[in-house]
Amino acid sequence: MRPRAHISALPDDVILLIISYVEVKDIISLRKTSKRFFDMSKLRWVWYDAMKRHIIQKGLPIPAATVADLKALDAEHLEARTVHATKFHNNWNSPRPVSKKAVEFSAVMYTEEGHGQSVVTHVSFLPGRNGKYLVTVIGRVLTCWEVPLGESEAYPVAEWIAATKIEQVVMNDDPHGDTVLAYVSAHPVTPGVVECRALSFDKFHGTFTCRMELRAHRQVSTPLHVLHSDYLVFGDPMHVCYLSAPTMVKPMGRTSLAEIPENAILAVKPVNRYLLVVRQRTFEVIPAPVWKGVRAPYSTLITGTGIMEMDIPASSAVVVVRQVFDRLEDELPDWPAEPVTVLSRYSDDGFETMHQYDLYQNPKAKAQEDVKDGAHPGFDRLPCIFPSQYTRVMSVPPSCCDLRVGPTGKGLWTETRNMVVRHAKNPARCLVGFEVRSADPEGMPKEKGKVAGPQAPYVQRCQDVLYARRCNIHEILWKKYIITATALEDTVGRIAVGDVTGKVEVLDLA
């Protein structure tokens, strides 16, 4: 009898070829079988190849690194980042997502006599810090916390105390920007006037530094829409404030859109060279105030616009711009090759729905720019193609609110559900996850002799809730829930939840 063939009899190059076709969890399992496979699974080539196949090609972010950093990482760091990103993605799409670890702490750091407050009105992760730093707002106190991965405690790093209660905070969505956030609060003396400040963060000294201060009437300077790089967009009609020298404020967009009834601004999102402004009834595309370090001329901020009108007003909206993580920043086109998705929530005749709109890149658009004077492209042709109608529509419960979305397309909203705990059904405030995914041509049937065109992205909900907290019936009746603020960091897979008692929970999903 001939001896039975065994995988260990294969040469190393064949085994490495087999490893290049298996999943990350199979590589981990293979190393437990023998010392030979253990040594082979520790090779740098194995994890460099796994990083490209399972992370980069799927459009997933690389935790605490970029594509340019991969050549400098050793096998241990490549393995840690690949395993972490894979665990988060698989847990997010599993039938029952669970938090691997939770860090809970009290965010109450400062109270005044007779004016003590404990309601967490805002939580946000600092962009580009891989979920390590969390900003909380309680009353007029803004605090930055360090919540290291794998640790069980949170540490206060910096604190800023405003003169009055902080009403709104926006984070800088550019991780390379010097200014990290901007907030608005009422003027302590003059009624009807608000103060807007932009702060930078020095983690070495543990301090916030004021980079810009603006005082104006509330109707002009609120609300804050977006902080990107070195400019802040606020108000309706919109204005832009440049934070770096020379500091100046300029109007932008069409002021006539603000005069249309039920047409308030719902979301403003930088899309490479442009700004996409989503209102209740209109979509507007404007040249970005700054692109690659060059400020836009004043004339293009006012006249260079493209508009799409809707039939019914939306109540909330979020813009999804999926980043391509294997592309260098200098190679960014004027408009992304992947479609930009807008999710708008509507209430019509008692039906609560979420509409999906996809804005594709216009292949006929050519930027007409003058390098010498830094002119932005003209608008003879829009950079994107406005859809004639929504791509998809899905029903949502009336309690759906607080949409959050990250650059990978993962997002969440808050809603009330009946959850079964210990054989008893109770109302609970839940975080429902979703993901805006690009259509996979490999998973779709192809017809012979027909070239497949661009497929529309689709919104896939998580099969179960990401987080649930039981609520009392009076919270539902008065619509004053114990959960007051949420945040999502989809690079490393973290969720932050703040409540009315001053407690903050940071959940690790990887």
Coordinates of C-alpha atoms in Angstrom, one line a residue:
M1 CA 0.0 0.0 0.0
R2 CA 1.3 3.5 -0.9
P3 CA 1.4 5.9 2.1
R4 CA -1.4 8.5 2.1
A5 CA -0.4 11.9 0.8
H6 CA -0.3 14.6 3.4
I7 CA -0.1 18.4 3.1
S8 CA 3.1 18.5 5.1
A9 CA 4.8 16.6 2.2
L10 CA 4.3 19.6 -0.1
P11 CA 7.2 22.0 -0.6
D12 CA 7.2 25.5 1.1
D13 CA 6.4 27.4 -2.1
V14 CA 3.3 25.3 -2.8
I15 CA 2.1 25.8 0.8
L16 CA 2.6 29.5 0.6
L17 CA 0.6 29.5 -2.6
I18 CA -2.2 27.7 -0.8
I19 CA -2.1 30.2 2.1
S20 CA -2.5 33.1 -0.3
Y21 CA -6.1 31.8 -1.1
V22 CA -7.4 31.2 2.4
E23 CA -9.1 33.6 4.9
V24 CA -7.4 35.3 7.8
K25 CA -9.0 33.1 10.4
D26 CA -7.7 30.0 8.4
I27 CA -4.1 31.3 8.6
I28 CA -4.4 31.7 12.3
S29 CA -5.9 28.2 12.6
L30 CA -3.2 26.7 10.4
R31 CA -0.4 27.9 12.6
K32 CA -1.7 25.8 15.5
T33 CA -1.2 22.5 13.7
S34 CA 2.6 22.2 13.6
K35 CA 5.8 24.1 14.2
R36 CA 6.5 24.3 10.4
F37 CA 3.2 25.9 9.7
F38 CA 3.7 28.2 12.7
D39 CA 6.9 29.5 11.3
M40 CA 5.5 29.9 7.8
S41 CA 2.5 31.9 9.1
K42 CA 4.9 34.3 10.7
L43 CA 6.5 35.3 7.4
R44 CA 6.1 38.9 6.4
W45 CA 5.1 37.9 2.8
V46 CA 2.1 36.0 4.2
W47 CA 0.6 39.1 6.0
Y48 CA 1.6 41.6 3.3
D49 CA -0.4 39.5 0.8
A50 CA -3.3 39.1 3.3
M51 CA -3.3 42.8 3.8
K52 CA -3.7 43.5 0.1
R53 CA -6.3 40.8 -0.5
H54 CA -8.6 41.1 2.6
I55 CA -8.2 44.8 3.5
I56 CA -7.0 47.0 0.6
Q57 CA -8.9 45.3 -2.3
K58 CA -12.1 45.3 -0.2
G59 CA -11.8 49.0 0.4
L60 CA -11.4 48.6 4.2
P61 CA -9.3 51.0 6.2
I62 CA -5.9 50.0 7.6
P63 CA -5.9 50.7 11.4
A64 CA -3.2 53.1 12.5
A65 CA -1.5 53.1 9.1
T66 CA -1.8 53.9 5.4
V67 CA -0.9 52.1 2.2
A68 CA 2.3 54.1 2.0
D69 CA 3.3 52.8 5.4
L70 CA 3.0 49.1 4.6
K71 CA 6.6 48.8 3.2
A72 CA 8.0 50.0 6.6
L73 CA 5.9 47.6 8.7
D74 CA 7.2 44.3 9.9
A75 CA 5.3 41.0 9.9
E76 CA 4.0 41.4 13.5
H77 CA 2.5 44.9 12.8
L78 CA 1.0 43.7 9.4
E79 CA -0.6 40.8 11.1
A80 CA -2.0 42.8 14.0
R81 CA -3.6 45.4 11.6
T82 CA -5.0 42.7 9.2
V83 CA -6.5 40.7 12.0
H84 CA -8.0 43.8 13.7
A85 CA -9.6 45.1 10.5
T86 CA -11.0 41.7 9.6
K87 CA -12.5 41.1 13.0
F88 CA -14.3 44.4 12.9
H89 CA -15.7 43.9 9.4
N90 CA -16.8 40.3 10.1
N91 CA -18.4 41.3 13.5
W92 CA -20.2 44.2 11.8
N93 CA -21.8 41.9 9.2
S94 CA -22.4 38.9 11.6
P95 CA -25.9 37.7 12.5
R96 CA -25.4 39.0 16.1
P97 CA -22.8 41.8 16.4
V98 CA -21.3 42.0 19.9
S99 CA -18.9 44.4 21.5
K100 CA -15.7 42.7 22.4
K101 CA -14.9 45.1 25.1
A102 CA -16.5 48.2 26.8
V103 CA -14.9 51.1 28.7
E104 CA -17.3 53.1 30.9
F105 CA -16.4 56.3 32.7
S106 CA -17.9 59.5 34.1
A107 CA -17.3 62.5 31.9
V108 CA -18.3 65.0 34.6
M109 CA -15.1 67.0 35.2
Y110 CA -16.4 70.4 36.3
T111 CA -19.5 71.8 37.9
E112 CA -20.6 75.2 39.1
E113 CA -22.3 75.9 42.4
G114 CA -26.0 75.7 41.7
H115 CA -25.5 75.1 38.0
G116 CA -24.2 71.5 38.0
Q117 CA -24.9 69.7 34.8
S118 CA -24.3 66.1 33.9
V119 CA -26.0 65.6 30.4
V120 CA -23.5 64.6 27.8
T121 CA -24.6 66.7 24.8
H122 CA -21.9 65.6 22.4
V123 CA -19.3 62.9 21.8
S124 CA -16.9 62.6 18.9
F125 CA -13.7 60.8 18.1
L126 CA -10.8 62.9 16.9
P127 CA -10.4 62.1 13.1
G128 CA -7.2 60.5 12.1
R129 CA -6.3 59.3 15.7
N130 CA -7.7 55.7 15.3
G131 CA -10.3 56.1 18.0
K132 CA -7.8 56.8 20.7
Y133 CA -9.0 60.3 21.6
L134 CA -12.7 61.1 22.4
V135 CA -14.2 64.5 22.9
T136 CA -17.1 65.0 25.2
V137 CA -19.2 68.1 26.0
I138 CA -21.1 68.6 29.3
G139 CA -22.6 72.1 29.7
R140 CA -19.9 74.5 29.0
V141 CA -17.0 72.0 29.5
L142 CA -15.3 70.4 26.6
T143 CA -13.0 67.5 27.5
C144 CA -10.7 65.3 25.4
W145 CA -10.2 61.8 26.8
E146 CA -7.5 59.2 25.9
V147 CA -9.1 55.8 25.6
P148 CA -6.3 53.4 24.4
L149 CA -7.2 50.2 22.6
G150 CA -7.1 47.2 24.8
E151 CA -7.2 49.3 28.0
S152 CA -10.0 49.4 30.6
E153 CA -9.8 53.0 31.7
A154 CA -10.1 56.5 30.1
Y155 CA -7.8 59.4 31.0
P156 CA -8.6 63.1 30.6
V157 CA -6.0 64.8 28.4
A158 CA -7.2 68.3 27.8
E159 CA -10.1 70.5 28.9
W160 CA -11.7 73.8 27.6
I161 CA -14.3 75.8 29.6
A162 CA -16.5 78.1 27.6
A163 CA -18.2 81.2 29.0
T164 CA -21.7 79.8 28.4
K165 CA -23.2 76.4 27.5
I166 CA -21.7 74.9 24.4
E167 CA -24.6 74.5 21.9
Q168 CA -22.9 72.8 18.9
V169 CA -19.6 71.1 18.0
V170 CA -18.2 70.1 14.6
M171 CA -15.0 68.1 14.2
N172 CA -12.5 68.7 11.4
D173 CA -13.0 65.8 9.0
D174 CA -9.5 66.4 7.6
P175 CA -7.1 64.4 9.8
H176 CA -4.2 66.5 8.7
G177 CA -5.7 69.8 9.7
D178 CA -4.2 71.9 12.5
T179 CA -7.6 72.8 13.9
V180 CA -9.5 69.8 15.3
L181 CA -12.9 71.3 16.2
A182 CA -15.1 74.3 16.3
Y183 CA -17.9 75.1 18.7
V184 CA -20.6 77.8 19.2
S185 CA -22.0 79.2 22.4
A186 CA -24.1 82.2 23.4
H187 CA -22.4 85.5 24.2
P188 CA -22.3 85.9 28.0
V189 CA -23.4 89.6 27.8
T190 CA -25.1 90.5 24.5
P191 CA -28.4 88.7 23.8
G192 CA -28.8 87.4 20.3
V193 CA -25.1 87.2 19.7
V194 CA -23.1 83.9 19.7
E195 CA -19.4 83.2 19.9
C196 CA -17.7 80.7 17.5
R197 CA -14.3 79.4 18.3
A198 CA -12.0 77.0 16.5
L199 CA -9.6 75.0 18.7
S200 CA -6.4 73.1 18.1
F201 CA -5.2 70.2 20.3
D202 CA -1.7 69.7 21.7
K203 CA -1.6 66.2 23.1
F204 CA 2.0 66.7 24.4
H205 CA 1.1 69.5 26.7
G206 CA -2.5 68.4 27.1
T207 CA -4.1 71.7 26.1
F208 CA -6.6 73.3 23.7
T209 CA -5.5 76.4 21.9
C210 CA -7.9 78.9 20.3
R211 CA -7.1 79.4 16.6
M212 CA -10.1 81.6 15.6
E213 CA -12.8 83.6 17.4
L214 CA -15.8 84.9 15.7
R215 CA -18.8 86.9 17.1
A216 CA -21.9 87.5 15.1
H217 CA -25.7 87.4 15.3
R218 CA -27.2 84.0 15.8
Q219 CA -29.2 84.1 12.6
V220 CA -26.0 84.6 10.6
S221 CA -23.4 82.3 12.3
T222 CA -25.5 79.3 13.2
P223 CA -25.7 76.4 12.6
L224 CA -22.2 75.1 12.0
H225 CA -22.1 72.8 8.9
V226 CA -18.6 71.5 8.3
L227 CA -15.0 72.1 9.4
H228 CA -12.5 70.9 6.8
S229 CA -8.8 71.6 6.5
D230 CA -8.6 75.4 7.3
Y231 CA -12.1 76.6 6.6
L232 CA -15.4 76.6 8.5
V233 CA -18.8 76.7 6.7
F234 CA -21.7 78.0 8.8
G235 CA -25.1 79.8 8.6
D236 CA -28.0 79.9 6.2
P237 CA -27.3 81.6 3.8
M238 CA -23.9 80.0 4.0
H239 CA -20.7 81.7 4.8
V240 CA -17.2 80.4 4.9
C241 CA -14.5 81.5 7.4
Y242 CA -10.9 80.9 6.5
L243 CA -9.0 80.0 9.7
S244 CA -5.4 80.5 8.5
A245 CA -4.0 83.9 7.7
P246 CA -5.4 86.0 6.2
T247 CA -8.5 85.2 8.2
M248 CA -11.7 86.3 6.4
V249 CA -15.4 85.6 6.1
K250 CA -17.1 85.3 2.7
P251 CA -20.6 84.3 1.5
M252 CA -21.0 81.2 -0.6
G253 CA -23.8 79.4 -2.5
R254 CA -27.0 80.8 -3.7
T255 CA -28.8 82.9 -1.1
S256 CA -32.1 82.4 -2.9
L257 CA -32.2 78.8 -1.8
A258 CA -32.4 79.9 1.8
E259 CA -35.6 81.8 1.0
I260 CA -37.5 78.7 -0.2
P261 CA -39.9 77.4 2.5
E262 CA -38.9 74.1 4.2
N263 CA -35.4 74.2 2.6
A264 CA -33.1 74.2 5.5
I265 CA -29.5 72.8 5.2
L266 CA -29.3 69.2 6.4
A267 CA -25.8 68.2 5.5
V268 CA -22.7 69.7 3.9
K269 CA -19.9 67.4 2.8
P270 CA -16.5 68.1 1.1
V271 CA -16.3 65.9 -2.0
N272 CA -12.7 66.3 -3.3
R273 CA -12.7 69.6 -5.2
Y274 CA -16.4 70.4 -4.4
L275 CA -18.9 70.8 -1.6
L276 CA -22.1 68.9 -1.7
V277 CA -24.9 70.8 0.1
V278 CA -28.0 68.7 0.9
R279 CA -31.1 70.8 1.8
Q280 CA -34.6 69.7 2.5
R281 CA -35.7 70.3 -1.1
T282 CA -32.5 70.8 -3.1
F283 CA -29.1 69.4 -3.7
E284 CA -26.3 71.9 -4.5
V285 CA -22.8 71.5 -5.7
I286 CA -20.3 74.3 -5.0
P287 CA -16.5 74.6 -5.5
A288 CA -14.7 73.9 -2.3
P289 CA -13.3 77.0 -0.6
V290 CA -9.8 75.4 -0.6
W291 CA -8.4 72.7 -2.9
K292 CA -4.8 71.5 -2.6
G293 CA -3.9 74.6 -0.6
V294 CA -5.4 77.1 -3.1
R295 CA -8.4 79.3 -2.1
A296 CA -11.2 79.6 -4.5
P297 CA -12.0 83.0 -6.1
Y298 CA -14.9 84.8 -4.6
S299 CA -16.8 84.8 -7.9
T300 CA -16.9 80.9 -8.1
L301 CA -18.2 80.6 -4.5
I302 CA -21.3 82.5 -5.4
T303 CA -22.1 81.8 -9.1
G304 CA -20.5 78.4 -9.7
T305 CA -23.3 76.1 -8.5
G306 CA -25.4 73.2 -9.8
I307 CA -28.9 72.5 -8.3
M308 CA -31.3 69.6 -8.2
E309 CA -34.8 70.1 -6.8
M310 CA -36.9 67.5 -4.9
D311 CA -40.7 67.1 -4.6
I312 CA -41.1 66.7 -0.8
P313 CA -38.9 68.1 2.0
A314 CA -36.6 65.7 3.9
S315 CA -36.2 65.8 7.7
S316 CA -32.6 64.6 7.9
A317 CA -29.8 63.5 5.5
V318 CA -26.3 62.2 5.5
V319 CA -23.7 62.1 2.7
V320 CA -21.6 59.0 2.2
V321 CA -18.2 59.5 0.4
R322 CA -16.5 56.1 0.4
Q323 CA -12.7 56.7 0.5
V324 CA -10.4 54.6 -1.7
F325 CA -7.7 53.7 0.8
D326 CA -5.2 52.6 -1.9
R327 CA -5.1 56.0 -3.5
L328 CA -2.7 58.7 -2.6
E329 CA -4.1 62.1 -1.7
D330 CA -2.3 63.9 -4.5
E331 CA -4.0 61.7 -7.0
L332 CA -7.5 62.5 -6.0
P333 CA -9.7 63.5 -9.0
D334 CA -12.1 66.4 -9.0
W335 CA -15.0 64.0 -8.2
P336 CA -14.6 60.5 -6.9
A337 CA -14.8 57.6 -9.3
E338 CA -17.1 55.8 -6.9
P339 CA -20.6 57.3 -6.7
V340 CA -21.4 59.6 -3.8
T341 CA -24.5 58.4 -2.0
V342 CA -27.0 60.6 -0.2
L343 CA -29.4 59.1 2.3
S344 CA -32.4 61.3 3.0
R345 CA -35.2 60.6 5.5
Y346 CA -38.8 61.5 4.6
S347 CA -42.1 61.6 6.3
D348 CA -45.0 61.5 3.9
D349 CA -48.6 60.6 4.7
G350 CA -47.6 58.7 7.8
F351 CA -44.9 56.7 6.0
E352 CA -41.3 57.0 7.2
T353 CA -38.8 56.2 4.5
M354 CA -35.1 56.5 3.7
H355 CA -34.3 57.4 0.1
Q356 CA -31.0 56.7 -1.6
Y357 CA -29.6 59.0 -4.2
D358 CA -26.4 58.2 -6.1
L359 CA -24.3 61.0 -7.8
Y360 CA -22.0 59.5 -10.4
Q361 CA -18.9 61.1 -11.8
N362 CA -19.6 63.0 -15.0
P363 CA -17.1 61.6 -17.6
K364 CA -17.6 64.6 -19.9
A365 CA -16.8 67.2 -17.2
K366 CA -13.4 68.8 -17.8
A367 CA -11.9 71.2 -15.3
Q368 CA -11.3 74.6 -16.7
E369 CA -8.6 75.9 -14.4
D370 CA -5.9 78.5 -14.6
V371 CA -2.9 77.5 -12.6
K372 CA -1.5 81.0 -12.4
D373 CA -4.5 82.6 -10.7
G374 CA -5.7 79.5 -9.0
A375 CA -9.2 79.5 -10.7
H376 CA -11.6 76.7 -9.9
P377 CA -13.3 74.8 -12.7
G378 CA -16.2 76.3 -14.5
F379 CA -19.7 74.9 -14.4
D380 CA -20.5 74.4 -18.1
R381 CA -20.6 70.8 -17.1
L382 CA -21.2 69.5 -13.6
P383 CA -18.7 67.2 -12.0
C384 CA -21.4 64.8 -11.2
I385 CA -24.7 63.5 -12.8
F386 CA -27.8 64.4 -10.8
P387 CA -30.2 61.4 -10.7
S388 CA -33.7 61.9 -12.0
Q389 CA -35.1 60.0 -9.0
Y390 CA -34.0 58.0 -6.0
T391 CA -32.1 54.8 -6.5
R392 CA -33.8 52.8 -3.7
V393 CA -36.2 53.4 -0.9
M394 CA -36.5 51.6 2.4
S395 CA -38.9 51.9 5.3
V396 CA -37.6 53.0 8.7
P397 CA -39.4 53.4 12.1
P398 CA -40.6 56.8 13.2
S399 CA -38.0 56.8 16.0
C400 CA -35.1 56.6 13.5
C401 CA -32.8 59.6 14.1
D402 CA -29.1 60.6 14.6
L403 CA -27.6 59.3 11.4
R404 CA -23.8 58.7 11.7
V405 CA -21.5 57.6 8.9
G406 CA -17.8 57.1 8.4
P407 CA -15.5 57.2 5.4
T408 CA -15.7 53.4 4.9
G409 CA -19.5 53.6 4.3
K410 CA -20.4 52.1 7.7
G411 CA -22.9 54.0 9.7
L412 CA -25.6 53.8 12.3
W413 CA -28.8 55.4 13.5
T414 CA -30.8 55.4 16.8
E415 CA -34.3 53.9 17.1
T416 CA -36.6 52.4 19.7
R417 CA -37.3 48.6 19.6
N418 CA -38.8 46.0 21.7
M419 CA -36.0 43.7 22.9
V420 CA -36.4 40.4 24.6
V421 CA -34.2 40.1 27.7
R422 CA -34.6 37.1 30.1
H423 CA -37.9 36.1 28.4
A424 CA -39.4 39.5 28.9
K425 CA -40.1 42.1 26.2
N426 CA -39.1 45.6 27.1
P427 CA -38.6 48.8 25.0
A428 CA -35.0 49.7 24.4
R429 CA -33.1 52.5 22.7
C430 CA -30.9 50.7 20.1
L431 CA -28.1 51.6 17.7
V432 CA -28.8 50.0 14.3
G433 CA -25.9 49.7 11.9
F434 CA -25.8 49.8 8.2
E435 CA -23.2 49.8 5.4
V436 CA -23.2 51.5 2.0
R437 CA -21.5 48.9 -0.1
S438 CA -20.3 49.1 -3.7
A439 CA -22.0 46.6 -5.9
D440 CA -19.9 43.5 -6.4
P441 CA -19.7 42.6 -10.1
E442 CA -18.5 39.1 -9.3
G443 CA -21.6 38.3 -7.3
M444 CA -24.0 39.3 -10.0
P445 CA -25.1 37.3 -13.0
K446 CA -23.5 38.3 -16.3
E447 CA -25.1 37.9 -19.6
K448 CA -23.1 36.6 -22.6
G449 CA -21.9 39.3 -24.9
K450 CA -23.0 42.1 -22.7
V451 CA -20.5 44.4 -20.9
A452 CA -21.6 45.2 -17.4
G453 CA -22.1 48.9 -16.7
P454 CA -21.6 50.7 -13.4
Q455 CA -23.7 49.2 -10.6
A456 CA -25.4 51.3 -8.0
P457 CA -24.3 51.0 -4.4
Y458 CA -26.7 49.4 -2.0
V459 CA -27.5 49.9 1.7
Q460 CA -27.2 46.8 3.8
R461 CA -28.5 46.8 7.4
C462 CA -26.8 44.9 10.1
Q463 CA -28.7 41.7 11.0
D464 CA -29.0 42.7 14.6
V465 CA -28.6 45.8 16.7
L466 CA -25.1 47.0 17.7
Y467 CA -26.1 48.3 21.1
A468 CA -29.3 48.4 23.2
R469 CA -30.2 50.1 26.4
R470 CA -33.5 49.5 28.1
C471 CA -35.7 52.6 28.4
N472 CA -38.8 53.4 30.5
I473 CA -42.2 54.2 29.0
H474 CA -42.0 57.9 30.1
E475 CA -38.9 58.3 27.9
I476 CA -40.9 57.2 24.9
L477 CA -43.9 59.4 25.8
W478 CA -41.9 62.5 26.5
K479 CA -39.2 61.7 23.8
K480 CA -36.5 62.4 26.4
Y481 CA -34.2 59.4 26.2
I482 CA -31.3 58.6 28.5
I483 CA -29.0 58.2 25.5
T484 CA -28.2 61.8 24.4
A485 CA -25.1 61.5 22.1
T486 CA -23.5 58.8 19.9
A487 CA -20.3 58.6 17.8
L488 CA -18.8 56.1 15.4
E489 CA -15.1 55.5 14.5
D490 CA -15.1 53.0 11.7
T491 CA -11.4 52.7 11.2
V492 CA -10.7 50.6 14.3
G493 CA -14.4 49.8 15.0
R494 CA -15.4 51.9 18.0
I495 CA -18.8 53.3 19.2
A496 CA -19.2 56.0 21.9
V497 CA -22.5 56.5 23.8
G498 CA -23.2 59.4 26.2
D499 CA -26.2 59.7 28.5
V500 CA -28.0 62.2 30.8
T501 CA -26.1 61.0 33.9
G502 CA -22.7 62.0 32.6
K503 CA -21.7 58.4 31.8
V504 CA -19.9 57.5 28.5
E505 CA -19.4 54.0 27.1
V506 CA -16.8 53.2 24.5
L507 CA -17.5 49.9 22.7
D508 CA -14.9 48.0 20.8
L509 CA -16.3 45.9 18.0
A510 CA -13.0 44.4 16.8

